[in-house]
């Protein structure tokens, strides 16, 4: 019997007599395992980056269509031409973030759409004009600079094209120097053709090179770039990126350029003609092998409780709080333990009965009918005959009508809810609903990190925290700050001078005066405190008296969460922010009680002094 022969035993293959056969099988198994592990790692570290001229995103349902195609084709980063959005900014829509740059009019415009798995690797955003936008990603082994371009068409003079090239080169000199892997993609409105040129253009292009194509090659030659989608042998339907009306002519106008030294990171480039967004351009996608690094944020996200549901279930929340808080028998003289018990009861109650605010879909009016129409239209995109074009146009019109109808019904529903909140005096909920009317939540382009004293942008978490620590220490450590006062020891204070115990009526009055909708410092909203009944107020008053008597505050009451709010759109320094302190709402109760007692004491002293004078 040969060493590798084996017999079947219980459904398993076992080596029969030669130990070397078993060892060899084990080695083969290890090799297969390592090979599979290597393939999994390659797949894990591979990202699809694409570009697409969508003709417009300034139509109802168009952004949802784009996101659906990105998800279906597993595209992580997509450069978009002809967005036709005004101004510059960034919006969050579902699992994607859109960074866009447009002009004063809804013409041209570019954008880069990034999946949530990549967003935390973005370290810099550059919005130049309505033809160029760029992102810089933190990656391994080198950082990645992605530039989306929309070149002028043949209607414009060459001078306009040269201006765009000059702007791109300025970005490359500023942010693409050294070991940065620069990826420049977009609609170049140029034809480089199928004729190879040095190490820049391969032999798998399409058509004959024109004048604008030669300008693109000259640009690549100056900056050490290659045209990636001319180096991979593909069928022509995977090469062309644009087709003329009636599909009588097809050209390759969209390209993805990378630095020559990083050409091995590109594993594949091809068009996806099946992707449909009612455009005459095809989606062009390149598969890159790289590993992105996440910029770890230091902002703790506090839960946003659903206050609308809290007020709707007011009775059940109040009864549950009364039952739980009334049963608390905290350790006497231990404010920390008493507060932890109270806090746990309140948080457990609102977590079970109320819950957190659910994320609002950017397009909540998108219906299943619309998605079905998109999918059906997609099937007829590449049917190149009169019937196919006729059905595609019919489905496109049906989709538009369904989109307009769904959006109108949604807006009418929101407006009715806003009017109802206004009628009942719920202006906080009215404002929240009004924000939902904005189809996109617009924020100005803001880069991560902060500038240090030398003007260098710092993105590392620890260094950024250190910069803020130094700034806040300097901000509040003023020369005129009062020195620490010597306080009389507690044992030397007469019992009569300590004042009376805090009454339950005092606590209840302070809670009633608290404003609704204020940000919390300890996750317990003021609206919950307003729902406390007799048992809850009694337990809370006991905590206030413990603090008042022993002079020790719970840890949550001594901690302050500082929030930095931008004073201007492009805030780059600490001084460009306004610092806001968030304090626990329950801590405000004891602080307000002490403040009132001190004020009464001061008023009494002033009155005696005036009488004596």
XYZ file of C-alpha atoms in Angstrom:
613
model
C 0.000 0.000 0.000
C 1.275 3.477 -0.920
C 1.905 5.851 1.950
C -0.932 8.158 0.897
C -3.494 5.379 0.547
C -6.167 5.460 3.175
C -9.294 3.563 3.978
C -12.714 4.828 4.818
C -13.477 4.608 8.526
C -16.535 6.205 9.993
C -16.735 8.776 7.218
C -13.143 9.970 7.755
C -9.972 9.412 5.795
C -7.260 7.971 8.033
C -3.669 7.112 7.113
C -3.312 3.324 7.421
C 0.313 2.377 8.016
C 2.830 5.080 7.083
C 3.239 7.983 9.512
C 4.792 10.112 6.786
C 1.522 10.034 4.867
C -0.305 11.464 7.858
C 2.313 14.187 8.240
C 2.085 15.013 4.542
C -1.693 15.243 4.716
C -1.359 17.533 7.714
C 1.048 19.774 5.797
C -1.323 19.906 2.830
C -4.182 20.802 5.136
C -2.099 23.591 6.704
C -1.192 24.921 3.269
C -4.825 24.964 2.185
C -5.738 26.713 5.435
C -2.990 29.317 5.029
C -3.960 29.880 1.397
C -7.605 30.390 2.361
C -6.551 32.701 5.189
C -4.408 34.706 2.776
C -7.303 34.974 0.312
C -9.628 36.108 3.094
C -7.118 38.769 4.146
C -6.798 39.991 0.554
C -10.562 40.189 0.269
C -10.777 41.942 3.614
C -8.215 44.588 2.661
C -9.632 45.149 -0.832
C -11.709 48.244 -1.534
C -13.681 49.198 -4.616
C -13.271 52.817 -5.646
C -15.273 54.089 -8.594
C -16.412 57.106 -10.573
C -19.711 57.852 -12.290
C -21.250 60.735 -14.188
C -24.861 60.568 -12.994
C -26.068 63.635 -14.965
C -27.812 64.931 -11.839
C -28.518 64.141 -8.188
C -30.840 67.133 -7.951
C -33.960 65.007 -8.475
C -36.192 63.250 -5.975
C -35.073 59.668 -5.400
C -31.802 59.998 -7.332
C -29.547 59.808 -4.254
C -31.355 56.683 -3.051
C -30.843 55.173 -6.502
C -27.113 55.901 -6.267
C -26.819 54.376 -2.790
C -28.657 51.252 -3.933
C -26.215 50.744 -6.808
C -23.219 51.320 -4.526
C -24.509 48.743 -2.080
C -25.338 46.238 -4.812
C -21.875 46.540 -6.403
C -20.013 46.817 -3.048
C -18.412 50.171 -3.909
C -16.846 51.787 -0.826
C -15.864 55.158 -2.331
C -17.516 56.702 -5.389
C -16.589 59.917 -7.171
C -19.604 61.547 -8.800
C -19.740 64.079 -11.645
C -22.611 66.422 -12.536
C -24.191 66.412 -9.086
C -25.868 69.780 -9.768
C -26.022 70.781 -6.088
C -25.380 74.353 -5.002
C -22.611 75.289 -2.577
C -20.253 73.050 -0.637
C -20.836 70.752 2.299
C -21.313 67.230 3.537
C -24.468 65.272 4.277
C -25.163 61.939 5.921
C -27.672 59.687 4.210
C -28.173 56.229 5.688
C -24.919 54.277 5.582
C -23.230 56.839 3.345
C -21.723 60.303 3.672
C -21.687 62.655 0.684
C -18.988 65.329 0.398
C -19.946 67.704 -2.393
C -18.702 70.869 -4.064
C -20.843 72.964 -6.400
C -21.233 76.499 -7.629
C -23.762 79.268 -7.108
C -26.073 77.696 -9.673
C -27.285 74.096 -9.888
C -24.867 73.226 -12.677
C -21.940 70.847 -12.950
C -20.824 69.959 -9.411
C -18.783 67.040 -8.068
C -19.037 64.805 -5.016
C -17.409 61.859 -3.288
C -19.759 59.357 -1.635
C -18.162 57.323 1.162
C -19.498 54.244 2.941
C -19.627 54.364 6.739
C -16.810 51.779 6.947
C -14.476 54.312 5.312
C -15.716 57.587 6.828
C -13.566 57.305 9.947
C -10.448 57.047 7.794
C -11.064 60.474 6.227
C -8.567 63.000 7.591
C -8.938 65.891 5.148
C -11.521 67.240 2.703
C -10.710 69.701 -0.065
C -13.653 71.338 -1.859
C -12.157 73.483 -4.627
C -14.932 74.374 -7.061
C -17.713 72.809 -9.106
C -15.204 70.642 -11.003
C -12.794 69.342 -8.328
C -13.167 67.824 -4.860
C -10.660 65.713 -2.921
C -10.449 63.506 0.168
C -7.411 62.249 2.032
C -7.651 58.856 3.757
C -5.434 57.418 6.464
C -4.262 54.029 5.183
C -1.465 51.464 5.268
C 1.232 51.311 4.057
C 0.708 54.889 2.753
C -2.079 57.464 2.882
C -4.483 57.802 -0.058
C -5.487 61.039 -1.797
C -8.674 60.720 -3.893
C -9.464 63.531 -6.348
C -12.759 63.570 -8.259
C -12.693 65.610 -11.492
C -15.311 66.760 -13.980
C -13.476 68.127 -17.016
C -15.001 70.731 -19.380
C -16.612 69.352 -22.527
C -15.525 70.158 -26.071
C -17.695 73.293 -25.947
C -15.066 74.965 -23.742
C -11.692 76.305 -24.827
C -8.441 74.551 -23.916
C -7.658 77.364 -21.462
C -10.508 76.172 -19.228
C -9.100 72.641 -19.331
C -5.611 73.878 -18.434
C -7.020 75.727 -15.408
C -8.494 72.473 -14.115
C -5.178 70.659 -14.616
C -3.342 73.468 -12.788
C -5.705 73.159 -9.808
C -5.194 69.385 -9.666
C -1.414 69.838 -9.698
C -1.657 72.337 -6.832
C -3.530 69.736 -4.768
C -0.943 67.086 -5.656
C 1.917 69.362 -4.595
C 0.196 70.250 -1.330
C -1.301 66.906 -0.240
C 0.015 64.268 -2.649
C 3.723 64.596 -1.985
C 6.001 61.844 -0.748
C 4.537 58.425 -0.105
C 0.909 59.425 -0.621
C -0.918 57.253 -3.147
C -2.830 59.697 -5.352
C -5.944 58.408 -7.131
C -7.443 60.862 -9.630
C -10.716 59.820 -11.221
C -13.679 61.292 -12.996
C -15.206 62.280 -16.300
C -12.250 63.641 -18.290
C -14.154 64.170 -21.569
C -11.027 62.881 -23.324
C -10.119 59.860 -25.439
C -6.648 58.368 -24.870
C -7.372 55.555 -27.331
C -6.047 52.017 -27.631
C -2.522 52.947 -28.736
C 0.030 52.343 -25.936
C 2.153 55.263 -24.783
C 5.254 54.548 -22.664
C 4.171 53.325 -19.217
C 1.168 55.646 -19.072
C -1.432 54.216 -21.467
C -1.892 50.494 -22.062
C -3.114 48.681 -25.137
C -6.623 47.973 -23.841
C -8.214 51.375 -24.329
C -10.961 52.240 -26.779
C -11.033 54.377 -29.922
C -8.532 56.833 -31.396
C -6.710 59.400 -29.277
C -7.923 62.994 -29.634
C -6.400 66.354 -28.652
C -7.895 66.328 -25.144
C -6.610 62.786 -24.711
C -3.088 63.971 -25.490
C -3.483 66.745 -22.899
C -4.436 64.083 -20.346
C -1.370 61.991 -21.263
C 0.890 65.052 -20.915
C -0.587 65.684 -17.466
C 0.086 62.058 -16.455
C 3.649 62.273 -17.747
C 4.379 65.399 -15.694
C 3.038 63.858 -12.486
C 4.089 60.198 -12.814
C 0.570 58.800 -13.300
C -0.867 55.909 -15.321
C -4.327 55.392 -16.840
C -5.387 52.191 -15.069
C -8.425 51.234 -17.163
C -6.261 50.856 -20.283
C -4.060 48.138 -18.761
C -6.618 45.369 -18.137
C -7.814 43.186 -20.988
C -11.608 43.223 -20.978
C -14.427 42.821 -23.494
C -15.473 46.122 -25.032
C -18.703 46.247 -23.027
C -16.491 46.405 -19.918
C -14.337 49.200 -21.367
C -16.643 51.905 -22.753
C -17.922 54.481 -20.246
C -20.245 56.617 -22.402
C -22.713 55.977 -25.188
C -24.292 58.489 -27.532
C -28.089 58.946 -27.657
C -29.532 55.998 -29.544
C -26.428 53.955 -28.699
C -24.911 54.533 -32.142
C -21.465 55.381 -30.735
C -19.516 54.351 -27.613
C -16.433 56.016 -26.132
C -14.103 55.748 -23.152
C -14.289 59.166 -21.456
C -13.949 58.276 -17.752
C -10.586 57.238 -16.311
C -8.947 56.309 -13.022
C -5.345 57.503 -12.656
C -2.835 56.363 -10.019
C 0.830 56.987 -9.345
C 3.111 54.687 -11.314
C 4.891 53.479 -8.186
C 1.578 52.258 -6.712
C 0.248 50.552 -9.857
C 0.497 47.115 -8.215
C -2.142 48.120 -5.662
C -4.710 48.150 -8.496
C -6.055 44.617 -8.922
C -8.794 45.192 -11.482
C -10.604 47.980 -13.355
C -13.814 47.626 -15.361
C -17.125 49.253 -16.109
C -20.425 47.903 -14.796
C -22.962 48.517 -17.573
C -25.692 46.810 -15.540
C -25.667 49.601 -12.934
C -28.503 52.011 -13.727
C -29.148 55.596 -12.651
C -30.700 56.980 -15.862
C -27.350 58.256 -17.169
C -25.505 57.935 -20.464
C -22.321 57.052 -18.539
C -21.419 53.666 -17.064
C -20.138 53.078 -13.554
C -16.337 52.617 -13.628
C -14.880 50.674 -10.679
C -11.307 49.830 -9.670
C -10.406 47.267 -7.035
C -7.550 48.417 -4.792
C -5.644 46.393 -2.260
C -4.956 48.548 0.765
C -5.722 48.744 4.457
C -7.491 51.791 5.818
C -6.763 53.102 9.301
C -9.562 54.462 11.415
C -9.153 57.838 13.079
C -10.454 56.950 16.524
C -12.767 59.618 17.831
C -12.774 60.699 21.454
C -16.368 61.905 21.562
C -18.593 59.842 23.787
C -22.011 59.525 22.218
C -24.690 59.859 24.851
C -28.043 58.182 24.331
C -30.779 60.385 22.898
C -33.939 59.338 24.672
C -37.190 59.504 22.732
C -38.819 62.426 24.561
C -41.878 62.266 22.323
C -42.570 58.722 23.510
C -41.719 59.751 27.086
C -44.533 62.310 27.169
C -46.900 59.956 25.337
C -46.377 57.243 27.993
C -46.250 59.707 30.866
C -48.621 57.733 33.110
C -46.856 54.363 32.851
C -43.401 55.927 33.280
C -44.567 57.857 36.332
C -46.088 54.764 37.959
C -42.979 52.650 37.331
C -40.666 55.353 38.708
C -42.849 55.752 41.765
C -42.759 52.016 42.440
C -38.991 51.623 41.962
C -37.809 54.815 43.666
C -40.192 54.373 46.575
C -38.642 50.969 47.317
C -35.053 52.301 47.511
C -33.473 52.093 50.931
C -30.113 53.725 50.311
C -27.200 53.505 52.697
C -27.525 56.355 55.174
C -24.730 58.929 54.922
C -23.444 57.607 51.574
C -24.434 60.046 48.817
C -22.622 58.089 46.085
C -24.527 54.864 46.799
C -27.866 56.678 47.072
C -27.361 58.465 43.763
C -26.273 55.292 41.937
C -29.470 53.540 43.063
C -31.642 56.468 41.944
C -29.847 56.818 38.614
C -30.065 53.085 37.883
C -33.816 53.064 38.550
C -34.486 56.051 36.288
C -32.286 54.838 33.415
C -33.707 51.307 33.550
C -37.249 52.674 33.473
C -36.818 54.971 30.475
C -34.736 52.344 28.686
C -37.517 49.752 29.019
C -40.541 51.997 28.443
C -39.206 54.797 26.236
C -36.042 53.780 24.413
C -33.680 55.835 22.301
C -34.445 57.964 19.279
C -34.299 55.857 16.146
C -32.174 57.164 13.307
C -34.321 58.956 10.788
C -33.875 57.727 7.245
C -32.751 60.500 4.952
C -35.474 59.446 2.510
C -38.286 58.019 4.692
C -40.710 58.460 1.797
C -38.923 55.903 -0.399
C -41.435 53.103 -0.975
C -41.183 49.509 -2.086
C -42.980 50.478 -5.294
C -40.150 52.880 -6.144
C -37.469 50.277 -5.441
C -39.301 47.743 -7.628
C -39.512 50.264 -10.472
C -35.773 50.951 -10.177
C -34.978 47.248 -10.343
C -37.282 46.675 -13.313
C -35.851 49.658 -15.192
C -32.353 48.344 -14.519
C -33.140 45.144 -16.461
C -34.037 47.088 -19.613
C -31.038 49.424 -19.582
C -28.831 47.380 -21.923
C -31.542 45.991 -24.202
C -30.362 47.647 -27.404
C -33.538 47.668 -29.506
C -36.607 49.836 -29.944
C -38.738 47.803 -27.518
C -36.051 47.961 -24.822
C -35.652 51.735 -25.154
C -39.436 52.207 -25.131
C -39.905 50.154 -21.946
C -36.964 51.909 -20.288
C -38.532 55.329 -20.972
C -41.921 54.116 -19.716
C -40.449 52.767 -16.466
C -38.434 55.949 -15.994
C -41.607 58.049 -16.218
C -43.513 55.693 -13.908
C -40.694 55.881 -11.357
C -40.736 59.677 -11.483
C -44.495 59.797 -10.920
C -44.280 57.296 -8.029
C -41.441 59.296 -6.457
C -43.306 62.608 -6.692
C -46.468 61.022 -5.264
C -44.653 59.396 -2.305
C -42.744 62.574 -1.487
C -45.912 64.688 -1.582
C -47.761 62.323 0.781
C -44.805 62.284 3.177
C -44.515 66.089 3.257
C -48.257 66.476 3.865
C -48.040 64.054 6.789
C -45.093 65.911 8.361
C -46.797 69.299 7.914
C -49.943 68.033 9.644
C -47.862 66.780 12.579
C -46.082 70.153 12.827
C -49.413 71.998 12.907
C -50.676 69.664 15.638
C -47.564 70.237 17.779
C -47.970 73.994 17.314
C -51.627 73.827 18.342
C -50.787 71.929 21.540
C -47.794 74.149 22.390
C -45.167 71.435 21.928
C -42.622 73.717 20.248
C -39.661 71.414 20.953
C -41.257 68.550 19.020
C -42.432 70.998 16.376
C -38.832 72.087 15.814
C -37.621 68.466 15.597
C -40.273 67.682 12.987
C -39.393 70.818 11.034
C -35.812 69.590 10.738
C -37.104 66.429 9.067
C -38.484 68.518 6.213
C -34.965 69.180 5.007
C -34.324 66.349 2.533
C -30.632 66.544 3.338
C -28.959 67.488 6.597
C -26.359 69.929 5.329
C -23.106 70.655 7.110
C -20.201 72.683 5.844
C -17.043 70.855 4.846
C -15.101 70.416 8.085
C -11.771 68.655 8.387
C -10.972 66.479 11.392
C -8.282 67.395 13.883
C -7.165 70.757 15.217
C -4.264 73.119 14.644
C -1.529 73.429 17.255
C 0.279 76.659 18.222
C 2.612 76.304 15.200
C -0.298 75.981 12.746
C 0.178 72.245 12.106
C -3.001 70.166 11.756
C -3.033 67.366 14.340
C -5.351 64.363 13.910
C -3.928 61.956 16.491
C -6.402 61.490 19.336
C -3.968 61.859 22.222
C -2.287 64.922 20.753
C -5.627 66.592 20.018
C -6.775 66.010 23.603
C -3.508 67.468 24.873
C -3.984 70.591 22.737
C -7.508 71.040 24.105
C -6.314 70.419 27.668
C -3.669 73.133 27.371
C -6.129 75.544 25.770
C -8.839 75.067 28.412
C -6.320 75.282 31.261
C -5.007 78.557 29.878
C -8.528 79.827 29.189
C -9.766 79.351 32.748
C -6.487 79.904 34.601
C -6.701 83.692 34.574
C -4.514 85.935 36.777
C -7.619 87.504 38.350
C -9.042 84.134 39.348
C -9.929 84.190 43.077
C -7.591 82.271 45.325
C -8.791 79.302 47.331
C -10.604 80.585 50.397
C -10.028 79.123 53.833
C -13.239 77.456 54.914
C -14.083 76.977 58.553
C -13.809 73.288 59.595
C -17.163 71.542 59.755
C -16.798 70.524 63.383
C -16.362 74.168 64.396
C -19.580 75.300 62.698
C -22.549 75.699 65.011
C -25.531 73.511 64.262
C -27.814 76.542 64.072
C -25.637 78.162 61.386
C -25.866 75.129 59.099
C -29.457 75.981 58.372
C -32.552 73.781 58.286
C -32.847 70.560 56.331
C -33.920 70.731 52.710
C -37.669 70.326 52.389
C -39.407 68.178 49.813
C -41.407 71.219 48.698
C -38.132 73.043 47.885
C -36.952 70.174 45.683
C -40.329 69.977 43.953
C -40.320 73.722 43.227
C -36.837 73.628 41.652
C -37.796 70.659 39.445
C -40.928 72.443 38.211
C -38.811 75.446 37.214
C -36.422 73.316 35.126
C -36.678 73.883 31.384
C -37.455 70.997 29.051
C -35.176 69.745 26.318
C -31.867 70.782 27.890
C -28.774 68.662 27.160
C -27.788 66.330 29.994
C -24.437 65.627 31.577
C -25.276 62.239 33.110
C -27.800 60.771 30.641
C -30.810 61.487 32.922
C -33.031 64.063 31.145
C -34.884 66.713 33.104
C -38.176 65.446 31.697
C -37.824 62.283 33.807
C -37.308 64.314 36.986
C -40.555 66.164 36.261
C -42.422 62.836 36.322
C -41.386 61.980 39.890
C -44.268 61.364 42.272
C -44.450 61.491 46.054
C -42.167 58.484 46.624
C -39.603 59.619 44.058
C -39.457 63.164 45.467
C -39.027 61.765 48.954
C -36.067 59.602 47.862
C -34.490 62.509 45.952
C -34.932 64.866 48.920
C -33.175 62.324 51.128
C -30.213 62.393 48.713
C -30.135 66.222 48.782
C -30.052 66.260 52.585
C -27.266 63.656 52.662
C -25.155 65.851 50.370
C -26.052 68.962 52.379
C -25.208 67.336 55.697
C -21.922 65.524 54.928
C -20.652 67.917 52.243
C -19.680 65.153 49.780
C -21.029 65.104 46.230
C -21.514 62.034 44.021
C -18.905 61.644 41.300
C -21.415 62.389 38.501
C -22.175 65.752 40.124
C -18.513 66.818 40.039
C -17.851 65.879 36.402
C -18.521 68.255 33.523
C -18.775 67.293 29.855
C -17.367 70.056 27.662
C -18.709 70.459 24.131
C -16.884 72.542 21.519
C -19.256 74.431 19.213
C -17.882 76.098 16.090
C -18.007 79.898 15.984
C -17.503 79.850 12.219
C -17.842 77.362 9.371
C -14.166 76.519 8.864
C -13.017 76.232 12.467
C -9.392 75.074 12.595
C -8.178 76.293 16.008
C -9.411 75.817 19.559
C -10.131 79.550 19.737
C -12.553 79.140 16.812
C -14.847 77.155 19.113
C -17.135 78.066 21.988
C -16.914 75.662 24.939
C -20.199 74.599 26.530
C -20.342 72.696 29.834
C -22.959 69.992 30.379
C -23.827 69.351 34.027
C -25.970 66.579 35.488
C -29.551 67.843 35.821
C -29.881 66.366 39.301
C -26.747 68.259 40.364
C -28.458 71.474 39.262
C -31.165 70.851 41.873
C -28.823 70.901 44.866
C -26.836 73.768 43.304
C -30.017 75.832 42.879
C -31.108 75.101 46.450
C -27.761 76.186 47.880
C -27.721 79.293 45.674
C -31.131 80.373 46.956
C -30.125 79.907 50.579
C -26.953 81.928 50.036
C -28.940 84.682 48.302
C -31.377 84.870 51.222
C -28.444 85.134 53.632
C -26.826 87.904 51.602
C -30.068 89.869 51.354
C -30.446 89.628 55.096
C -26.909 90.925 55.706
C -27.414 93.852 53.316
C -30.629 94.875 55.055
C -28.986 94.916 58.522
C -26.047 96.950 57.191
C -28.348 99.582 55.690
C -30.297 99.870 58.945
C -27.085 100.228 60.952
C -25.817 103.012 58.644
